[in-house]
Tab-separated table of C-alpha atoms in Angstrom:
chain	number	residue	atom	x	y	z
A	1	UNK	CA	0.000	0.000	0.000
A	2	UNK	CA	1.067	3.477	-0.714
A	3	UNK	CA	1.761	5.561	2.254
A	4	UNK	CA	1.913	9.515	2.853
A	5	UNK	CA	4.692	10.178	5.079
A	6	UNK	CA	4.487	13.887	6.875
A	7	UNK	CA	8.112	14.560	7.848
A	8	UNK	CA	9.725	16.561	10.097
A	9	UNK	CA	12.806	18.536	9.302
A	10	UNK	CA	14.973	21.323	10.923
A	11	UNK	CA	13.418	24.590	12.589
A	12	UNK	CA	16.499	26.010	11.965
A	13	UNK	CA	19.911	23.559	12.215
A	14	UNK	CA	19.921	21.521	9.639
A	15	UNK	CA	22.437	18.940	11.414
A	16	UNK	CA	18.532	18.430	13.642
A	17	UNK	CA	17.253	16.121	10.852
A	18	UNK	CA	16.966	12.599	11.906
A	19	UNK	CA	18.356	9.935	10.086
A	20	UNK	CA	15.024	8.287	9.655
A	21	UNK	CA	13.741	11.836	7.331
A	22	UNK	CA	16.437	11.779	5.841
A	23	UNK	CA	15.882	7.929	4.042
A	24	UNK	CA	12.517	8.773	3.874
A	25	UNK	CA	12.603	11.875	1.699
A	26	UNK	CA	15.082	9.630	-0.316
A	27	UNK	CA	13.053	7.141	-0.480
A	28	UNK	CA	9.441	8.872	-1.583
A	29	UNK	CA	8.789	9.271	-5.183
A	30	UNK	CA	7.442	12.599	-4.885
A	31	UNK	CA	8.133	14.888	-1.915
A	32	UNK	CA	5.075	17.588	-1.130
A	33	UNK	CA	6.702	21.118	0.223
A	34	UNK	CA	5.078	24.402	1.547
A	35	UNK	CA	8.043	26.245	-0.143
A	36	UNK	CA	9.895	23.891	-2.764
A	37	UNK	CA	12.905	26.345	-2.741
A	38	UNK	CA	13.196	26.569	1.090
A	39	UNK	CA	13.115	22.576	0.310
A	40	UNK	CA	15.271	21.960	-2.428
A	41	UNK	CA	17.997	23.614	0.108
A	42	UNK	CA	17.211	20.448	2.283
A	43	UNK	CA	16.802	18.373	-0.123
A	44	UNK	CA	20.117	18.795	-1.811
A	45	UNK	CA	22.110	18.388	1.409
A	46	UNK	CA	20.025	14.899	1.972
A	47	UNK	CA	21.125	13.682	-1.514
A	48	UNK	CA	17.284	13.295	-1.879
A	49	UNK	CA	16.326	13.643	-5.918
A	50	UNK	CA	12.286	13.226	-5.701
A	51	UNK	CA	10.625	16.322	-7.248
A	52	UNK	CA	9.175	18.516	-5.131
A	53	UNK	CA	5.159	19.404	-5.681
A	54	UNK	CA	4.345	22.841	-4.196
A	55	UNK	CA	1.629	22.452	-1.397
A	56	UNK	CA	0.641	25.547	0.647
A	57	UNK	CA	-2.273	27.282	1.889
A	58	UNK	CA	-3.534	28.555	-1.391
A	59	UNK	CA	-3.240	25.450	-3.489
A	60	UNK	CA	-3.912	22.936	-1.429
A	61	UNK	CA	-7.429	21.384	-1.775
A	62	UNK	CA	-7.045	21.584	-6.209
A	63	UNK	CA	-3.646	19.425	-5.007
A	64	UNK	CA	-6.009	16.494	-3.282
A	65	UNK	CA	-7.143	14.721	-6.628
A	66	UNK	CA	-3.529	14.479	-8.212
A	67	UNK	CA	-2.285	13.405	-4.559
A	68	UNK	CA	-5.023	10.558	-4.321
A	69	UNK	CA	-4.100	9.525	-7.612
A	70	UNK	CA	-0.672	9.117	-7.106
A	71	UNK	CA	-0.783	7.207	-4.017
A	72	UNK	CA	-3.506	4.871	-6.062
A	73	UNK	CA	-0.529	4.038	-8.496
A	74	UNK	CA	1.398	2.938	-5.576
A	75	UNK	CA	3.693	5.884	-5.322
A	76	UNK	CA	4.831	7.081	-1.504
A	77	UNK	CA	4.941	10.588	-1.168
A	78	UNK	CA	6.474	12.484	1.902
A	79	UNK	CA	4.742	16.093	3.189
A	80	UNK	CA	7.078	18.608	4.666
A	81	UNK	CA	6.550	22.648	5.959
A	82	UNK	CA	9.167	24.802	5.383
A	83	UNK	CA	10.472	23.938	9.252
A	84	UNK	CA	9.423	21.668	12.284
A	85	UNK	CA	5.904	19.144	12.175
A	86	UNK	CA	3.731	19.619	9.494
A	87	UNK	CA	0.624	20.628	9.952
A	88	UNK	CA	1.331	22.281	13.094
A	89	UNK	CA	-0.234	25.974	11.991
A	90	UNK	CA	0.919	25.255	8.592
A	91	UNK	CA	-1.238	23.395	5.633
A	92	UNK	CA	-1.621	19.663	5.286
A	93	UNK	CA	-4.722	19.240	7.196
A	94	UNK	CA	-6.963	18.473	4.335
A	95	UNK	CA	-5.167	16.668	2.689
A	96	UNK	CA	-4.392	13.902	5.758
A	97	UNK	CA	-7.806	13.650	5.964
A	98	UNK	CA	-8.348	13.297	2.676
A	99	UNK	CA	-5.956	10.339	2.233
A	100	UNK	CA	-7.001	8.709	5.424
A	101	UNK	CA	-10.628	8.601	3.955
A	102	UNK	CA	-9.313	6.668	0.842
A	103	UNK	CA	-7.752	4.299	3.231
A	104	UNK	CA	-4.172	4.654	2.738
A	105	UNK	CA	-1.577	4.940	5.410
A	106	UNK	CA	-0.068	8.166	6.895
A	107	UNK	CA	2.906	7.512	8.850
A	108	UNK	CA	4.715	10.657	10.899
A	109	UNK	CA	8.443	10.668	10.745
A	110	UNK	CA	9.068	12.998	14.371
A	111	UNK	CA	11.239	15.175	14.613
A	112	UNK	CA	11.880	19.256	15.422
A	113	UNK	CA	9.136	21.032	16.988
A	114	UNK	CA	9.589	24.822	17.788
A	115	UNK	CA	6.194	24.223	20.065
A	116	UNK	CA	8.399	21.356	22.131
A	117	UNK	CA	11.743	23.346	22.326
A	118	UNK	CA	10.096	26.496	23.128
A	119	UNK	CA	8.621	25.177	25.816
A	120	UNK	CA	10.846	22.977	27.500
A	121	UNK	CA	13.641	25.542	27.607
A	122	UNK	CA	10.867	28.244	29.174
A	123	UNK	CA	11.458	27.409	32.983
A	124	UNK	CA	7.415	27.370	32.925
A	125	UNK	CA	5.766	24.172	33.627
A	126	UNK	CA	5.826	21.555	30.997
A	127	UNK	CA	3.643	18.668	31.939
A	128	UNK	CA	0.299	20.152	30.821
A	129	UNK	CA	0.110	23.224	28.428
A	130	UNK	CA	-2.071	24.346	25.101
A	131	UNK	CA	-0.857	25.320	22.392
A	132	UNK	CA	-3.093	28.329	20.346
A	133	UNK	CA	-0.624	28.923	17.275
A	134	UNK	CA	-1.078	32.294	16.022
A	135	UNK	CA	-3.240	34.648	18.042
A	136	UNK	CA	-6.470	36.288	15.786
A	137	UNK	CA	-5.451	39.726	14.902
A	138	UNK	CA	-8.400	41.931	16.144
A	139	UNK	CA	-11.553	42.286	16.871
A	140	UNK	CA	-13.770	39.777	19.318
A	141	UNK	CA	-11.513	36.733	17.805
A	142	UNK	CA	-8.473	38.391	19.105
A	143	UNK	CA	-10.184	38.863	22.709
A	144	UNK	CA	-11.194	35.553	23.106
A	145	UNK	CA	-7.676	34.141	22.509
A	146	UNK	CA	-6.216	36.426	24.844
A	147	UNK	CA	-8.738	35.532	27.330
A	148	UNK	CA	-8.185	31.988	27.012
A	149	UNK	CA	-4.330	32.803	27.383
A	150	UNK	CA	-5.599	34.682	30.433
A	151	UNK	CA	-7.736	31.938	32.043
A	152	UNK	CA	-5.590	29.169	31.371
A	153	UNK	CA	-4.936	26.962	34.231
A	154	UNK	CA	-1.773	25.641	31.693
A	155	UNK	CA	0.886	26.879	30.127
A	156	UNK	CA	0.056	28.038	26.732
A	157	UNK	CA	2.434	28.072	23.584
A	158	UNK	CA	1.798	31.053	20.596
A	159	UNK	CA	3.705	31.934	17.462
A	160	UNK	CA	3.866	35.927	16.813
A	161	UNK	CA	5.810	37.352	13.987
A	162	UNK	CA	8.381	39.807	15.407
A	163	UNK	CA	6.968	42.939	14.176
A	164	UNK	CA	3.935	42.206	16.090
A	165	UNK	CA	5.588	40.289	19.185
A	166	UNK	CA	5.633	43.842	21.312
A	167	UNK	CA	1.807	44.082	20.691
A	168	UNK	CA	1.149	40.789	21.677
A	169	UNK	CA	2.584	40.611	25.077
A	170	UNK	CA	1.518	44.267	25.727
A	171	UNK	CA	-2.068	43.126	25.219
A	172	UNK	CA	-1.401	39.736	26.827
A	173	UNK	CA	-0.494	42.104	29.718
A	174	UNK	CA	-3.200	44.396	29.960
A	175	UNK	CA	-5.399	40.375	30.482
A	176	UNK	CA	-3.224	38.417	32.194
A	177	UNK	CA	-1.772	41.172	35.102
A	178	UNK	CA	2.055	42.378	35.203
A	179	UNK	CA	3.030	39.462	37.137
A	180	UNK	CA	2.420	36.699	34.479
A	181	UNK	CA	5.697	35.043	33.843
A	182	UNK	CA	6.748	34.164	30.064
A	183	UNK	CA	9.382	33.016	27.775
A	184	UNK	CA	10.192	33.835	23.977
A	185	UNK	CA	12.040	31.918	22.045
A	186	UNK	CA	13.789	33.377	19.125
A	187	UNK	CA	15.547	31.612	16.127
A	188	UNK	CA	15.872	28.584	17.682
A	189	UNK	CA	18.186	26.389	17.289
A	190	UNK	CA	20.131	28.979	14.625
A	191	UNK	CA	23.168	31.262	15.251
A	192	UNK	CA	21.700	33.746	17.148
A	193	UNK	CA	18.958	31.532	19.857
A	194	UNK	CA	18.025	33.631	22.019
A	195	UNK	CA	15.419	32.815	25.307
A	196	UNK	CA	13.897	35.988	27.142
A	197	UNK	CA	12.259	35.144	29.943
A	198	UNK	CA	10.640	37.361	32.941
A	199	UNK	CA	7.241	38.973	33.856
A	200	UNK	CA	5.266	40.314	30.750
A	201	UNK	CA	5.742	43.929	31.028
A	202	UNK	CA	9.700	42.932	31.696
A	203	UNK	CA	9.805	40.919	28.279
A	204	UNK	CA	7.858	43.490	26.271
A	205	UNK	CA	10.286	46.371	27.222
A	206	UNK	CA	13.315	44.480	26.246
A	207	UNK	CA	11.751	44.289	22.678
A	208	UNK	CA	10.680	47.720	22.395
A	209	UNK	CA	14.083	48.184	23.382
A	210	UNK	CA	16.069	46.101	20.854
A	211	UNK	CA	13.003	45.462	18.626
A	212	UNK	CA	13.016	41.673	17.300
A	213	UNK	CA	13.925	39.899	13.975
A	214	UNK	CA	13.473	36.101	12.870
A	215	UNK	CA	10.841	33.348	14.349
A	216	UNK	CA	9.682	33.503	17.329
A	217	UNK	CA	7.761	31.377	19.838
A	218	UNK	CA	5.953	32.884	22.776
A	219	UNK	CA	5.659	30.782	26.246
A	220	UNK	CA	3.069	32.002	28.685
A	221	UNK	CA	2.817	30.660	32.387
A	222	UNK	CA	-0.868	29.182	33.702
A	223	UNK	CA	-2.387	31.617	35.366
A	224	UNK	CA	-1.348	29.742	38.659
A	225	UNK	CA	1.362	31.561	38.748
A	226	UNK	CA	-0.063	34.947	38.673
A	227	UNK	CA	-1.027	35.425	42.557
A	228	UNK	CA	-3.759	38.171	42.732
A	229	UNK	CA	-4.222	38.376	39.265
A	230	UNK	CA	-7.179	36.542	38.175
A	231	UNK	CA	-9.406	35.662	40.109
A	232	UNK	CA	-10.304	31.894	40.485
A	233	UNK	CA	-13.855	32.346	40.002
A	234	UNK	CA	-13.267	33.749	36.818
A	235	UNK	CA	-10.499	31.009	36.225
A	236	UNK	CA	-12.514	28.135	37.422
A	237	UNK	CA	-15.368	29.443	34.860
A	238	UNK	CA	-12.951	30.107	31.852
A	239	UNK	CA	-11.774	25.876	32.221
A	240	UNK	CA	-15.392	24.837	32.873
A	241	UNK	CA	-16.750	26.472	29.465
A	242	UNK	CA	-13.663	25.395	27.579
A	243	UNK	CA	-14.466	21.901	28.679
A	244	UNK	CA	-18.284	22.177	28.305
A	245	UNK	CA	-17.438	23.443	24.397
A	246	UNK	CA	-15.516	20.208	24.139
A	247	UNK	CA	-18.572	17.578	25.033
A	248	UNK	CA	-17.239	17.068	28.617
A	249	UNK	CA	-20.061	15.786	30.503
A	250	UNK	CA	-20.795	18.538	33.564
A	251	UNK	CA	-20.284	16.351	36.447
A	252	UNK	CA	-16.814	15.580	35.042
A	253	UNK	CA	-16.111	19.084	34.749
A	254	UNK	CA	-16.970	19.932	37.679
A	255	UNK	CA	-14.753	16.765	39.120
A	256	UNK	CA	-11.929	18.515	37.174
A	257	UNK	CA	-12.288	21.992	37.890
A	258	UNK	CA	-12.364	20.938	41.741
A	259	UNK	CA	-9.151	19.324	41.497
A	260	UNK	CA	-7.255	21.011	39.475
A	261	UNK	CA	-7.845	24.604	41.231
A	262	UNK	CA	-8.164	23.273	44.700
A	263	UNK	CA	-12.104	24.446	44.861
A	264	UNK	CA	-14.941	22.855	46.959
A	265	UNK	CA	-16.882	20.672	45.155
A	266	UNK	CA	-20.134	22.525	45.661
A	267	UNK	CA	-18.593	25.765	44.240
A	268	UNK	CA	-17.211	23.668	41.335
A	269	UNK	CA	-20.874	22.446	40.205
A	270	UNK	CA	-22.446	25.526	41.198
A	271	UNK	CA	-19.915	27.613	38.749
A	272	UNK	CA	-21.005	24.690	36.399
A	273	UNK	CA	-24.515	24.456	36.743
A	274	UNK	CA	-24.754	28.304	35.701
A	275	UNK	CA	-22.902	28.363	32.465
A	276	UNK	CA	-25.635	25.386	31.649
A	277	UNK	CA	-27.985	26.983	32.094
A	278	UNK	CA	-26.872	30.683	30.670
């Protein structure tokens, strides 16, 4: 059976990519990039000589027939971004499920993550945290990500470009309180990493101060860690609607809510038994 592989490669270092991506993209007959010239760099170094099909966020769903057909005559294809997991706010989505539903395999090759890196090297908890991708803009979209940021009783992962990173985490302030702690990550795993880490309003001055360049990946503590700031009512009700959203039956959020933010039971289900019935 033909089989899509969706391969990792470097965020930045190209020594990062595993052996295992590397025989892979040698091995696929056609390899499916977000930016074939960013690829062909790759590509090159690997020795790998499949062409490379353009796939990105304007082409993608007129790609799906000639990518169904190929894998139908038995060819293995490989999908990359132009750096870390594919998929991971980049395009591919349709098109997984899209080959899933004709019943061929998908295999990941792992591999470079800037969501992983960023936050392990954050000094912010790492055992539970969301990850949001790029925040909304403006308007009532942009609110309720920054609310959610704000509410979260995890750590939460973003990607910001750096002309907009200041604005973010001035915002993010203005939610969250001056005490939230955060990290950014910038060009990781290139020349010039660099980790910032400190309150909000400490991390947004040093970049109005020395204004950013390259990728970055913003790290924001649960809201835990912000003593005073939110207040756990609010918290409590931000988790229980998140869950609710998801399907979570109400007694189970309640359970969770309990536990997880040290309330009594009764206010858990009472917090929970009033956004049913809002």
């Amino acid at each position: 059976m033909a089989t899509l592989y969706l391969v990792s490669t470097p965020i930045g270092n190209l020594d990062d990519v595993s052996a295992r991506a590397a025989g892979t993209l040698r091995g696929v007959q056609r390899i499916l990039a977000e930016d074939t010239r960013r690829t062909r760099v790759l590509t090159d170094r690997l020795g790998a000589e499949a062409p490379l099909v353009s796939l990105h966020a304007h082409n993608e769903a007129e790609r799906i027939a000639s990518i169904l057909e190929w894998l139908d005559a038995g060819e293995d294809l490989a999908l990359v971004t132009d750096a870390g997991t594919p998929l991971v706010s980049d395009p591919g989505g349709r098109v997984v499920t899209a080959v899933v539903g004709a019943g061929h395999a998908v295999i990941p090759i792992p591999g470079p993550s800037a969501v992983l890196a960023a936050l392990v090297a954050s000094g912010l908890p790492a055992d539970r945290f969301t990850f949001i991708g790029f925040v909304a803009r403006k308007g009532g979209e942009r609110e309720t990500d920054l609310q959610r940021v704000a509410g979260s009783a995890e750590t939460t992962v973003l990607f910001e470009s750096p002309n907009r990173l200041v604005r973010l985490l001035r915002d993010l302030e203005a939610v969250c309180g001056a005490e939230r702690r955060v990290s950014v990550a910038r060009e990781l795993t290139k020349l010039h990493e660099e980790f910032v880490r400190g309150t909000l309003p400490e991390v947004a001055t040093y970049y109005e101060e020395r204004p950013p360049k390259g990728e970055v990946t913003v790290v924001v503590g649960p809201v835990a860690e912000n003593a005073g700031g939110v207040d756990a009512e609010v918290e409590a009700e931000t988790l229980a609607r998140e869950m609710l959203a998801e399907g979570i039956r109400p007694s189970t959020v309640a359970k969770e809510i309990a536990g997880r933010l040290d309330l009594a039971r009764n206010d858990a289900y009472r917090i929970v038994h009033d956004l049913k019935e809002s």
